[in-house]
Structure formats: structure tokens, C-alpha cells
Amino acid sequence: MIIGREKEQKQLEKLYASDQSEFVALYGRRRVGKTYLIKEVFNDHFAFRHTGLQKAPKSKQLKEFAVSLRAAGMHDIPKLNDWYDAFNALSEFLSSLPEGRKVVFIDELPWMDTHKSNIVSALEHFWNSWANYRNDILLIVCGSATSWIIKKIINNYGGLHNRLTRRITLSPFTLHECELFATARNLGYTREQILETYMILGGIPYYWSLLQRELSWSQNIDELFFASDAQLDGEFNALYAALFRHPEPHINIVKILGTKKVGLTRYEIVNILGEDTGGTLSTVLDELEQCGFIRSYNAIGKEKKDTMYQLIDNFTLFYFQFIQGSKLDSTFWSRTLRKPIYNAWSGLAFERVCMQHVPQIKAALGIAGVGSSIYSWTYRPKNSSETGAQIDLLIDRDDQVIDICEIKFSHDIFTIQKDLDETLRRRLNLFVEKTNTRKAVRIVLICTYGLADNPYAGNVHNVVTMDHLFIN
């Protein structure tokens, strides 16, 4: 049974019912459920299905392609010297099949693009000279290497230019979809536990599928990360290796960004790296953003050169905070709950979850249909007489309002004390002064269980709770 993915299912079903051949690119990060979605929608009824091999040479890739042809039902398979031979054999096999829709699924296509493979050129020839002239082919190419799919297939300016008939991005689950998943698996989690799980795993279905109903929430996290045979041991390196052919520069960048709450400019990243890699750095940053590990944003009044890059991937943040370089025992997480290191991490992680659920926050504020830009804002003092300020989430609305969001994670109803009230009002005044905005500026509190009523609560204009983040 598929949880969520209603939009993607409808898209695929519509493409299957089309009266012409269709060429679809489906992409998303490792473990997000791409292959599972395709298998479930088409009920494993493929005319041909093949999965590329990670880190295998062209000869081995071609040999396995022949194995897939044989498994599909082709008996007399010619020698496959290159990918042109392979796709010619595929077209010959498909031509021999009875009338009806023929679903061709090529999974992990980026892994098949080995050195001097010419696979993209061969795929172009297969589609342009054969499949496109028929009306019964549904060709689906898939891959975890999002940047490769975008560069080589979607933004192809060669023979595949404008040939793709549909692109489908499979994003991580939202909190709403994770709640559906947890309910379907009878995990018995509260919403707070679902939220905390999301703060660790993000919305990656495979990670959630590893949770065991007979274990408590904290025991599950210990089993996934800290047990001697932890199920996600090594997942960090495997994740980046699956997405990027040479992952070391990408890992170096996220390591740097993982130390900075609000992120860094390109100039600051270069200073830390100690070298300016020019176009290479730009490519790495673009690829990390395309895969959802980082986000780029411009603060109000700042130029493009001041673009900030911020790490927002939940799993990566958790890895850097608790796992990298650590030798921890099997009950580490159960013993760490509510301690200072947990409290510091949970506040940051909750901020990232909020950034991933801005549509839900806007819906809670009643502005789902209002255009807006999302920023963070930092003011660094010019001298010792000034005080700096930082706003992690700022919604600049087209209806002449700016919402300054204060994000607080707690295990109970949140209470604003005098010092925080003074900080919020000072921050608002400093923002208005330094940006010279003419818009109305309001304070929004985003917290787990709501705001306690006291003399300071009246300075908050709106409250968004954890329940609002679960809006579909």
C-alpha cells in the first residue's frame, strides 16, 4: 500500500492511459521511495525493467542489461558491444511484443553513465528514432543522482532537448504523510514523537520503515544509530556516494555549513576551505541544493553576492551532532533525552522542520493564497556599542506584512518570560530600523503546544503550533 504520493500516482496513471508514447524522468534522493512508487503503481507489470549498477564498468553494465533482456523474455540476444547495441536490442524485443501499453523502466540510469559510455547519446537515438514514432511506449528513467538527471536528461540541449514529456520530483514526506505512515504501521507514536522522529530522519520513507512497533521511540533511535549493528550505520557515506560521483567536495561543504546555524556566504565558504575552486564550488553548491541538503537565500536588502547557504537536511544535521567521530554505547539516545546536548540540537532541528513546512505555516496564518518570500535575517553589529540580531524565519508577504517568526521547541506550553519579550521587541525594532521597511511587522511564535497566557503573551501577534505543521 502506498502512503501519500497521490499527485505522483495520478500523473503516472495519466501517462499510462495516454494515446502516445511518453518519456518520463523520475528523480529524488536515495531512499525516498522512487522504485517502490513505480513498482506499486504498475504492479510489477513491466515490458522491460533494468537497474544500473553502482561503480561498475561499462562491460559489466552491458552484461547486466543483457540479463534484464533475458529476464523480460528475449531469447536470442545479440552481443552488446555498446549502448547503441543495447537499445537496438531493446527496441527489437519490444517490437516483438503483442499490442498494448509497454512500460519500460530504467532505474538508476546515472550509474550506467560510466566513462565514455555514450549512454545518453544511445538513449537519445532509441527515443528519437524509434520509441517516439510509436504510440505504445511509456519510458520511465529514474535516478537518485538528482543533479545528473537534471543536467543530462531534463536540461539536455542535444538530441533530448524538449523530448521529455514529464518530469516528476519525488520529495521527502511531509509531517502529515509521516503521520499516515506511522499510523499504518501501528507505531503508536504521539505527534510530538512523530515530530522528533522527523527532526532526526526527515521525511525519508525507507528510514521510517525501519522503526519497530515493539520498541519505544527512544529505543528505536538507539537501534537505528547507536546499537553495535545499527541499521543506519554507514548510511551517511552511502547516501552521498549514491547521489554524487565524487562526493568528497559535497561532504566537505555540508561539514562546514553544519557548524553555522544561519549558514555562510560563498565568500565565507571559500575562506574556510582556503581556496577558491571557482566553477567547481558553484556546481557543488547547486547540486547540494538540487538534492535538498542545503538552501540558498538572500536577506532583505542584500545583493546576490551576499547569498547565504544553509544546511537544512535533518539526517545530516543529526549525523554531525551525534554520530560523526563518536564512539557511543547502544543506549546513548535513551540516556541523552532532555539533557543539554539534546536541548541544543532539538531547538535547531525544529527550526529546520519549520523551514520545510512553510506552506503549512502560511495556511495556519490564513495566508496560503498570499504571495510571499522566505528569508532569514542577520544583523552583525558595526561596533561594540551595537547589539546584533538574528531572525531564523521571516515571511515577507505581498499584502504589505512581514512576519518575524520566533521558533521554540518545548515539551509543554511555552511561556514568554521578561528577557525573551525584551529580545523579541528589540529584534523587531532593529529589523525595522536597519531595513527601512514600510510594511507592518508582526511577531509570530511557532512552538509545539501553544503559548501560555501572561503579561508578555500579548506582544505576539500569532501563534502556530505543532498541530498546524501536520496540515495536509
Coordinates of C-alpha atoms in Angstrom, one line a residue:
M1 CA 0.0 0.0 0.0
I2 CA 1.3 3.4 -1.0
I3 CA 1.2 6.1 1.7
G4 CA 0.7 9.6 0.2
R5 CA 2.1 10.3 -3.3
E6 CA -1.5 10.9 -4.6
K7 CA -0.3 13.5 -7.0
E8 CA 2.5 11.4 -8.4
Q9 CA 0.2 8.3 -8.7
K10 CA -2.3 10.3 -10.8
Q11 CA 0.5 11.6 -13.0
L12 CA 1.8 8.2 -13.7
E13 CA -1.7 6.7 -14.3
K14 CA -2.5 9.5 -16.7
L15 CA 0.7 8.9 -18.6
Y16 CA -0.1 5.2 -18.8
A17 CA -3.5 6.0 -20.3
S18 CA -2.0 8.3 -22.9
D19 CA -2.5 7.5 -26.6
Q20 CA 1.0 8.4 -27.4
S21 CA 4.5 7.4 -26.3
E22 CA 5.7 9.1 -23.2
F23 CA 9.1 9.8 -21.8
V24 CA 9.3 10.4 -18.0
A25 CA 12.1 11.3 -15.7
L26 CA 11.5 10.5 -12.1
Y27 CA 14.1 11.6 -9.6
G28 CA 14.7 12.2 -5.9
R29 CA 17.2 11.4 -3.2
R30 CA 18.3 7.9 -2.1
R31 CA 15.7 6.0 -0.1
V32 CA 12.8 8.4 -0.9
G33 CA 10.7 5.7 -2.5
K34 CA 11.1 6.1 -6.3
T35 CA 11.4 2.5 -7.2
Y36 CA 8.7 1.5 -4.7
L37 CA 6.3 4.0 -6.2
I38 CA 6.9 2.7 -9.8
K39 CA 6.5 -0.9 -8.7
E40 CA 3.3 -0.3 -6.8
V41 CA 1.6 1.9 -9.5
F42 CA 2.3 -0.6 -12.3
N43 CA 2.0 -3.7 -10.0
D44 CA 5.3 -5.0 -11.3
H45 CA 3.9 -5.3 -14.8
F46 CA 6.8 -4.1 -17.0
A47 CA 7.6 -4.9 -20.5
F48 CA 11.2 -4.3 -19.6
R49 CA 12.9 -3.4 -16.3
H50 CA 16.6 -2.8 -15.6
T51 CA 18.6 -1.3 -12.7
G52 CA 22.0 0.2 -13.2
L53 CA 25.0 -1.0 -11.1
Q54 CA 26.8 1.4 -8.8
K55 CA 30.5 1.8 -9.6
A56 CA 30.6 -0.9 -12.3
P57 CA 32.4 -0.6 -15.7
K58 CA 30.6 -0.4 -19.0
S59 CA 31.3 -4.0 -19.8
K60 CA 29.6 -5.2 -16.6
Q61 CA 26.7 -2.7 -17.1
L62 CA 26.1 -4.1 -20.6
K63 CA 26.3 -7.7 -19.4
E64 CA 23.6 -7.0 -16.8
F65 CA 21.4 -5.2 -19.4
A66 CA 21.5 -8.5 -21.4
V67 CA 20.5 -10.3 -18.3
S68 CA 17.5 -8.0 -17.9
L69 CA 16.5 -8.5 -21.6
R70 CA 16.6 -12.3 -21.0
A71 CA 14.5 -11.9 -17.8
A72 CA 12.0 -9.9 -19.8
G73 CA 11.6 -12.7 -22.3
M74 CA 14.1 -12.1 -25.1
H75 CA 15.9 -15.3 -26.1
D76 CA 18.2 -14.5 -28.9
I77 CA 20.2 -11.6 -27.5
P78 CA 23.0 -10.3 -29.8
K79 CA 26.4 -9.4 -28.4
L80 CA 26.1 -5.9 -26.8
N81 CA 29.3 -4.1 -27.6
D82 CA 28.0 -0.7 -26.6
W83 CA 24.8 1.1 -25.6
Y84 CA 23.6 1.6 -29.1
D85 CA 23.6 -2.2 -29.5
A86 CA 21.8 -2.5 -26.1
F87 CA 19.0 -0.1 -27.0
N88 CA 18.7 -1.6 -30.5
A89 CA 18.2 -5.0 -28.9
L90 CA 15.6 -3.4 -26.6
S91 CA 13.7 -1.9 -29.5
E92 CA 13.8 -5.3 -31.3
F93 CA 12.4 -7.1 -28.2
L94 CA 9.6 -4.5 -27.6
S95 CA 8.6 -4.7 -31.3
S96 CA 8.0 -8.5 -30.9
L97 CA 5.5 -8.0 -28.0
P98 CA 1.7 -8.0 -28.5
E99 CA -0.2 -4.8 -28.9
G100 CA -0.8 -2.8 -25.8
R101 CA 1.0 -0.3 -23.5
K102 CA 4.6 -1.2 -22.8
V103 CA 6.2 0.1 -19.7
V104 CA 10.0 0.4 -19.9
F105 CA 11.6 1.2 -16.5
I106 CA 15.3 2.0 -16.3
D107 CA 16.3 2.6 -12.7
E108 CA 19.5 4.3 -11.5
L109 CA 20.3 5.5 -15.0
P110 CA 23.1 7.8 -13.7
W111 CA 25.1 4.8 -12.5
M112 CA 25.1 3.5 -16.1
D113 CA 26.8 6.6 -17.4
T114 CA 30.4 5.3 -16.9
H115 CA 33.5 6.8 -18.5
K116 CA 33.0 7.3 -22.3
S117 CA 29.8 5.2 -22.1
N118 CA 27.8 7.4 -24.6
I119 CA 24.7 6.1 -22.9
V120 CA 22.9 9.4 -23.2
S121 CA 23.5 9.6 -26.9
A122 CA 22.3 6.0 -27.3
L123 CA 19.2 6.8 -25.2
E124 CA 18.6 9.8 -27.5
H125 CA 18.8 7.6 -30.5
F126 CA 16.4 5.0 -29.0
W127 CA 13.8 7.6 -28.2
N128 CA 14.1 9.9 -31.3
S129 CA 14.5 7.2 -34.0
W130 CA 12.1 4.5 -32.6
A131 CA 10.0 5.0 -29.4
N132 CA 8.8 8.5 -30.3
Y133 CA 7.3 7.2 -33.6
R134 CA 5.2 4.7 -31.8
N135 CA 2.2 5.3 -29.5
D136 CA 2.6 2.4 -27.0
I137 CA 5.8 3.1 -25.1
L138 CA 5.9 4.5 -21.6
L139 CA 9.6 5.0 -20.9
I140 CA 10.5 5.9 -17.3
V141 CA 14.1 6.7 -16.3
C142 CA 14.9 7.1 -12.7
G143 CA 17.9 8.0 -10.5
S144 CA 19.0 9.2 -7.1
A145 CA 21.7 11.4 -8.6
T146 CA 19.3 14.3 -9.0
S147 CA 21.9 16.7 -10.4
W148 CA 22.8 14.1 -13.1
I149 CA 19.1 13.7 -14.1
I150 CA 18.6 17.5 -14.3
K151 CA 21.8 18.1 -16.3
K152 CA 21.8 15.2 -18.7
I153 CA 18.1 14.5 -19.2
I154 CA 15.9 17.4 -18.2
N155 CA 18.2 20.3 -19.3
N156 CA 19.7 18.3 -22.2
Y157 CA 20.3 20.7 -25.1
G158 CA 21.3 17.9 -27.5
G159 CA 19.1 15.2 -29.0
L160 CA 16.8 15.0 -25.9
H161 CA 16.1 18.7 -25.9
N162 CA 12.3 19.1 -25.3
R163 CA 11.8 15.4 -25.8
L164 CA 11.0 14.7 -22.2
T165 CA 7.2 14.7 -21.8
R166 CA 7.0 14.7 -18.0
R167 CA 9.4 15.3 -15.1
I168 CA 8.4 14.1 -11.6
T169 CA 10.3 15.0 -8.5
L170 CA 9.7 12.7 -5.6
S171 CA 10.2 14.8 -2.4
P172 CA 10.6 13.6 1.1
F173 CA 7.3 13.0 3.1
T174 CA 5.8 15.9 5.0
L175 CA 4.8 15.5 8.6
H176 CA 1.3 14.7 7.5
E177 CA 2.5 11.9 5.3
C178 CA 4.8 10.6 8.1
E179 CA 1.9 10.5 10.5
L180 CA -0.1 8.5 8.0
F181 CA 2.9 6.1 7.6
A182 CA 3.3 5.8 11.4
T183 CA -0.4 5.1 11.8
A184 CA -0.4 2.5 9.0
R185 CA 2.5 0.7 10.7
N186 CA 0.8 0.9 14.1
L187 CA 3.8 2.5 15.8
G188 CA 1.7 4.2 18.4
Y189 CA 3.6 7.5 18.4
T190 CA 2.3 10.7 19.7
R191 CA 2.5 13.8 17.4
E192 CA 5.5 15.0 19.4
Q193 CA 7.3 11.7 18.9
I194 CA 6.5 11.9 15.1
L195 CA 7.8 15.4 15.1
E196 CA 11.0 14.4 16.9
T197 CA 11.5 11.4 14.5
Y198 CA 11.1 13.8 11.6
M199 CA 13.8 16.0 13.2
I200 CA 16.2 13.1 13.0
L201 CA 15.1 11.1 9.9
G202 CA 13.5 13.8 7.8
G203 CA 10.7 12.5 5.6
I204 CA 12.6 9.6 4.1
P205 CA 10.1 6.6 3.9
Y206 CA 12.8 3.9 4.0
Y207 CA 14.2 5.2 7.3
W208 CA 10.7 5.3 8.8
S209 CA 10.1 1.7 7.6
L210 CA 12.9 0.6 9.9
L211 CA 11.1 1.7 13.0
Q212 CA 9.8 -1.3 15.1
R213 CA 6.5 -1.1 16.8
E214 CA 7.6 -3.3 19.7
L215 CA 10.3 -0.8 20.7
S216 CA 9.7 2.6 22.3
W217 CA 10.6 5.7 20.4
S218 CA 14.0 6.2 22.1
Q219 CA 14.8 2.5 21.7
N220 CA 14.1 2.8 18.0
I221 CA 16.6 5.7 17.6
D222 CA 19.2 3.7 19.5
E223 CA 18.6 0.7 17.2
L224 CA 18.9 2.8 14.1
F225 CA 22.1 4.7 15.0
F226 CA 23.8 3.6 18.2
A227 CA 23.5 -0.2 18.5
S228 CA 26.5 -2.3 17.7
D229 CA 24.7 -3.5 14.5
A230 CA 22.9 -0.2 13.9
Q231 CA 20.7 -0.4 10.8
L232 CA 21.8 3.0 9.5
D233 CA 25.4 2.6 10.3
G234 CA 27.3 3.8 7.2
E235 CA 24.3 5.4 5.7
F236 CA 25.8 8.9 5.7
N237 CA 28.6 7.9 3.3
A238 CA 26.4 5.7 1.3
L239 CA 23.9 8.5 0.8
Y240 CA 26.3 11.0 -0.6
A241 CA 28.1 8.3 -2.7
A242 CA 24.8 7.4 -4.3
L243 CA 24.0 11.0 -5.2
F244 CA 27.3 12.3 -6.3
R245 CA 30.0 10.6 -8.4
H246 CA 32.8 12.3 -6.4
P247 CA 31.1 13.1 -3.1
E248 CA 34.1 14.4 -1.1
P249 CA 33.6 18.1 -2.1
H250 CA 29.9 17.9 -1.2
I251 CA 30.7 16.3 2.2
N252 CA 33.3 19.0 2.9
I253 CA 30.7 21.7 2.2
V254 CA 28.0 20.3 4.4
K255 CA 30.5 19.7 7.2
I256 CA 31.4 23.4 7.0
L257 CA 27.7 24.5 6.9
G258 CA 26.9 22.1 9.7
T259 CA 28.8 24.3 12.1
K260 CA 26.9 27.5 11.3
K261 CA 23.3 27.9 12.3
V262 CA 22.3 30.6 9.8
G263 CA 24.7 29.5 7.1
L264 CA 27.6 31.0 5.2
T265 CA 28.1 33.2 2.1
R266 CA 30.1 31.8 -0.8
Y267 CA 33.0 34.1 0.2
E268 CA 33.0 32.7 3.8
I269 CA 33.0 29.2 2.5
V270 CA 36.0 29.9 0.3
N271 CA 37.8 31.4 3.3
I272 CA 37.2 28.3 5.3
L273 CA 38.2 26.0 2.5
G274 CA 41.4 28.0 2.0
E275 CA 40.9 28.0 -1.8
D276 CA 38.5 29.3 -4.4
T277 CA 37.5 26.4 -6.7
G278 CA 35.5 28.8 -8.9
G279 CA 33.0 27.0 -11.1
T280 CA 33.6 23.7 -9.2
L281 CA 32.3 25.2 -5.9
S282 CA 29.3 26.7 -7.7
T283 CA 28.5 23.3 -9.2
V284 CA 28.8 21.6 -5.8
L285 CA 26.5 24.2 -4.1
D286 CA 24.0 23.9 -6.9
E287 CA 24.0 20.1 -6.7
L288 CA 23.6 20.1 -2.9
E289 CA 20.6 22.5 -3.3
Q290 CA 19.0 20.4 -6.0
C291 CA 19.2 17.3 -3.8
G292 CA 17.6 19.2 -0.8
F293 CA 20.6 19.2 1.5
I294 CA 21.1 23.0 1.6
R295 CA 19.0 26.0 0.8
S296 CA 20.2 29.4 -0.6
Y297 CA 18.5 32.6 0.4
N298 CA 19.1 36.4 0.2
A299 CA 18.4 38.6 3.1
I300 CA 16.2 41.7 2.6
G301 CA 18.3 44.5 1.1
K302 CA 21.3 42.2 0.3
E303 CA 22.8 41.6 -3.1
K304 CA 23.2 38.3 -4.9
K305 CA 26.9 38.1 -3.9
D306 CA 25.6 38.0 -0.3
T307 CA 23.6 34.9 -0.9
M308 CA 23.6 32.6 2.2
Y309 CA 23.9 28.8 2.0
Q310 CA 22.4 26.9 4.9
L311 CA 22.3 23.2 5.7
I312 CA 18.7 22.0 6.2
D313 CA 18.9 18.2 5.8
N314 CA 17.6 16.7 9.1
F315 CA 19.6 13.4 8.7
T316 CA 22.9 15.2 8.0
L317 CA 22.4 17.6 10.9
F318 CA 21.8 14.7 13.3
Y319 CA 24.8 12.8 12.0
F320 CA 27.2 15.8 12.6
Q321 CA 25.7 16.5 16.0
F322 CA 25.8 13.0 17.5
I323 CA 27.4 10.3 15.3
Q324 CA 30.4 11.6 13.3
G325 CA 33.6 10.6 15.1
S326 CA 31.8 9.4 18.2
K327 CA 32.1 6.0 20.0
L328 CA 28.8 5.8 21.7
D329 CA 27.1 2.9 23.6
S330 CA 23.9 1.2 22.5
T331 CA 21.6 3.2 24.8
F332 CA 23.1 6.7 24.1
W333 CA 19.9 8.2 22.9
S334 CA 17.7 6.9 25.7
R335 CA 20.2 8.5 28.2
T336 CA 20.6 11.7 26.3
L337 CA 16.9 12.8 26.1
R338 CA 16.2 16.1 27.8
K339 CA 19.9 16.8 28.6
P340 CA 21.7 20.0 27.4
I341 CA 23.1 18.4 24.3
Y342 CA 19.7 17.2 23.3
N343 CA 18.1 20.5 24.1
A344 CA 20.6 22.4 21.9
W345 CA 20.1 20.0 19.0
S346 CA 16.3 19.9 19.3
G347 CA 15.9 23.7 19.0
L348 CA 18.0 23.8 15.8
A349 CA 16.3 20.7 14.4
F350 CA 12.8 22.1 15.0
E351 CA 13.8 25.3 13.2
R352 CA 14.7 23.2 10.1
V353 CA 11.4 21.3 10.2
C354 CA 9.6 24.6 10.3
M355 CA 11.5 25.8 7.2
Q356 CA 10.5 22.6 5.4
H357 CA 6.8 23.3 6.3
V358 CA 6.4 26.9 5.3
P359 CA 3.2 26.1 3.3
Q360 CA 1.6 24.7 6.5
I361 CA 2.7 27.7 8.5
K362 CA 1.2 30.1 5.9
A363 CA -2.0 28.1 6.0
A364 CA -2.1 28.4 9.8
L365 CA -1.7 32.1 9.4
G366 CA -4.5 32.3 6.9
I367 CA -2.3 33.5 4.1
A368 CA -1.9 30.3 2.0
G369 CA -3.0 32.2 -1.1
V370 CA -0.8 35.3 -0.4
G371 CA 2.4 35.6 -2.3
S372 CA 5.5 35.7 -0.1
S373 CA 9.3 35.4 0.0
I374 CA 11.0 33.4 2.7
Y375 CA 14.2 34.8 4.3
S376 CA 16.4 34.6 7.3
W377 CA 18.0 37.8 8.5
T378 CA 21.1 38.6 10.5
Y379 CA 22.5 41.9 11.6
R380 CA 26.1 42.0 12.6
P381 CA 27.0 45.0 14.8
K382 CA 29.3 47.5 13.3
N383 CA 30.9 48.4 16.7
S384 CA 30.9 47.4 20.3
S385 CA 28.1 49.8 21.2
E386 CA 25.7 48.0 18.9
T387 CA 23.8 44.7 19.5
G388 CA 23.4 42.2 16.8
A389 CA 20.2 40.2 15.9
Q390 CA 19.2 37.1 14.1
I391 CA 15.8 36.0 12.7
D392 CA 15.7 32.4 11.5
L393 CA 12.5 32.6 9.5
L394 CA 10.9 35.7 8.1
I395 CA 7.9 35.7 5.8
D396 CA 7.8 38.8 3.6
R397 CA 4.2 39.0 2.3
D398 CA 2.8 40.7 -0.7
D399 CA -0.1 42.1 1.4
Q400 CA 2.4 44.5 3.0
V401 CA 3.1 42.5 6.1
I402 CA 6.3 40.9 7.3
D403 CA 6.0 38.0 9.8
I404 CA 9.1 37.6 12.1
C405 CA 8.9 34.0 13.3
E406 CA 10.3 33.0 16.6
I407 CA 10.7 29.2 16.7
K408 CA 10.7 27.4 20.1
F409 CA 10.7 23.7 20.7
S410 CA 9.4 22.6 24.1
H411 CA 7.7 19.7 25.7
D412 CA 4.9 21.8 27.2
I413 CA 3.0 25.0 26.6
F414 CA 5.6 27.7 26.0
T415 CA 5.9 30.7 28.4
I416 CA 7.4 34.0 27.3
Q417 CA 9.5 35.5 30.1
K418 CA 10.6 39.1 30.5
D419 CA 14.0 38.6 28.9
L420 CA 12.6 36.9 25.8
D421 CA 9.9 39.6 25.5
E422 CA 12.6 42.3 25.6
T423 CA 14.7 40.4 23.0
L424 CA 11.7 40.0 20.6
R425 CA 10.8 43.7 20.8
R426 CA 14.4 44.8 20.4
R427 CA 14.8 42.5 17.4
L428 CA 11.6 43.8 15.8
N429 CA 12.7 47.4 16.2
L430 CA 16.2 46.7 15.0
F431 CA 14.8 45.0 11.9
V432 CA 12.5 47.9 11.0
E433 CA 15.4 50.4 11.6
K434 CA 18.0 48.6 9.6
T435 CA 15.8 47.5 6.6
N436 CA 13.8 50.7 6.4
T437 CA 10.8 48.6 5.7
R438 CA 7.4 50.3 5.3
K439 CA 5.5 47.2 5.8
A440 CA 3.7 46.2 9.0
V441 CA 6.0 43.9 11.0
R442 CA 4.4 41.3 13.3
I443 CA 5.8 38.6 15.6
V444 CA 4.7 35.0 15.1
L445 CA 5.6 32.4 17.7
I446 CA 6.0 28.8 16.3
C447 CA 6.0 26.3 19.1
T448 CA 4.9 22.8 19.9
Y449 CA 1.9 23.1 22.3
G450 CA 0.9 26.8 22.3
L451 CA 1.6 29.9 24.3
A452 CA 0.8 30.4 28.0
D453 CA -1.2 33.5 28.8
N454 CA 0.8 36.0 30.8
P455 CA 1.5 39.8 30.6
Y456 CA 4.1 39.2 27.8
A457 CA 1.9 37.0 25.6
G458 CA 0.0 40.0 24.1
N459 CA 3.1 41.2 22.2
V460 CA 2.9 38.1 20.0
H461 CA 0.5 38.6 17.1
N462 CA 0.0 35.0 16.0
V463 CA 0.8 31.5 17.4
V464 CA 1.5 28.5 15.2
T465 CA 1.6 25.1 17.0
M466 CA 3.0 21.7 16.2
D467 CA -0.5 20.6 15.1
H468 CA -0.5 23.2 12.4
L469 CA 2.6 21.7 10.9
F470 CA 0.7 18.4 10.3
I471 CA -1.8 20.2 7.9
N472 CA -2.1 18.3 4.6

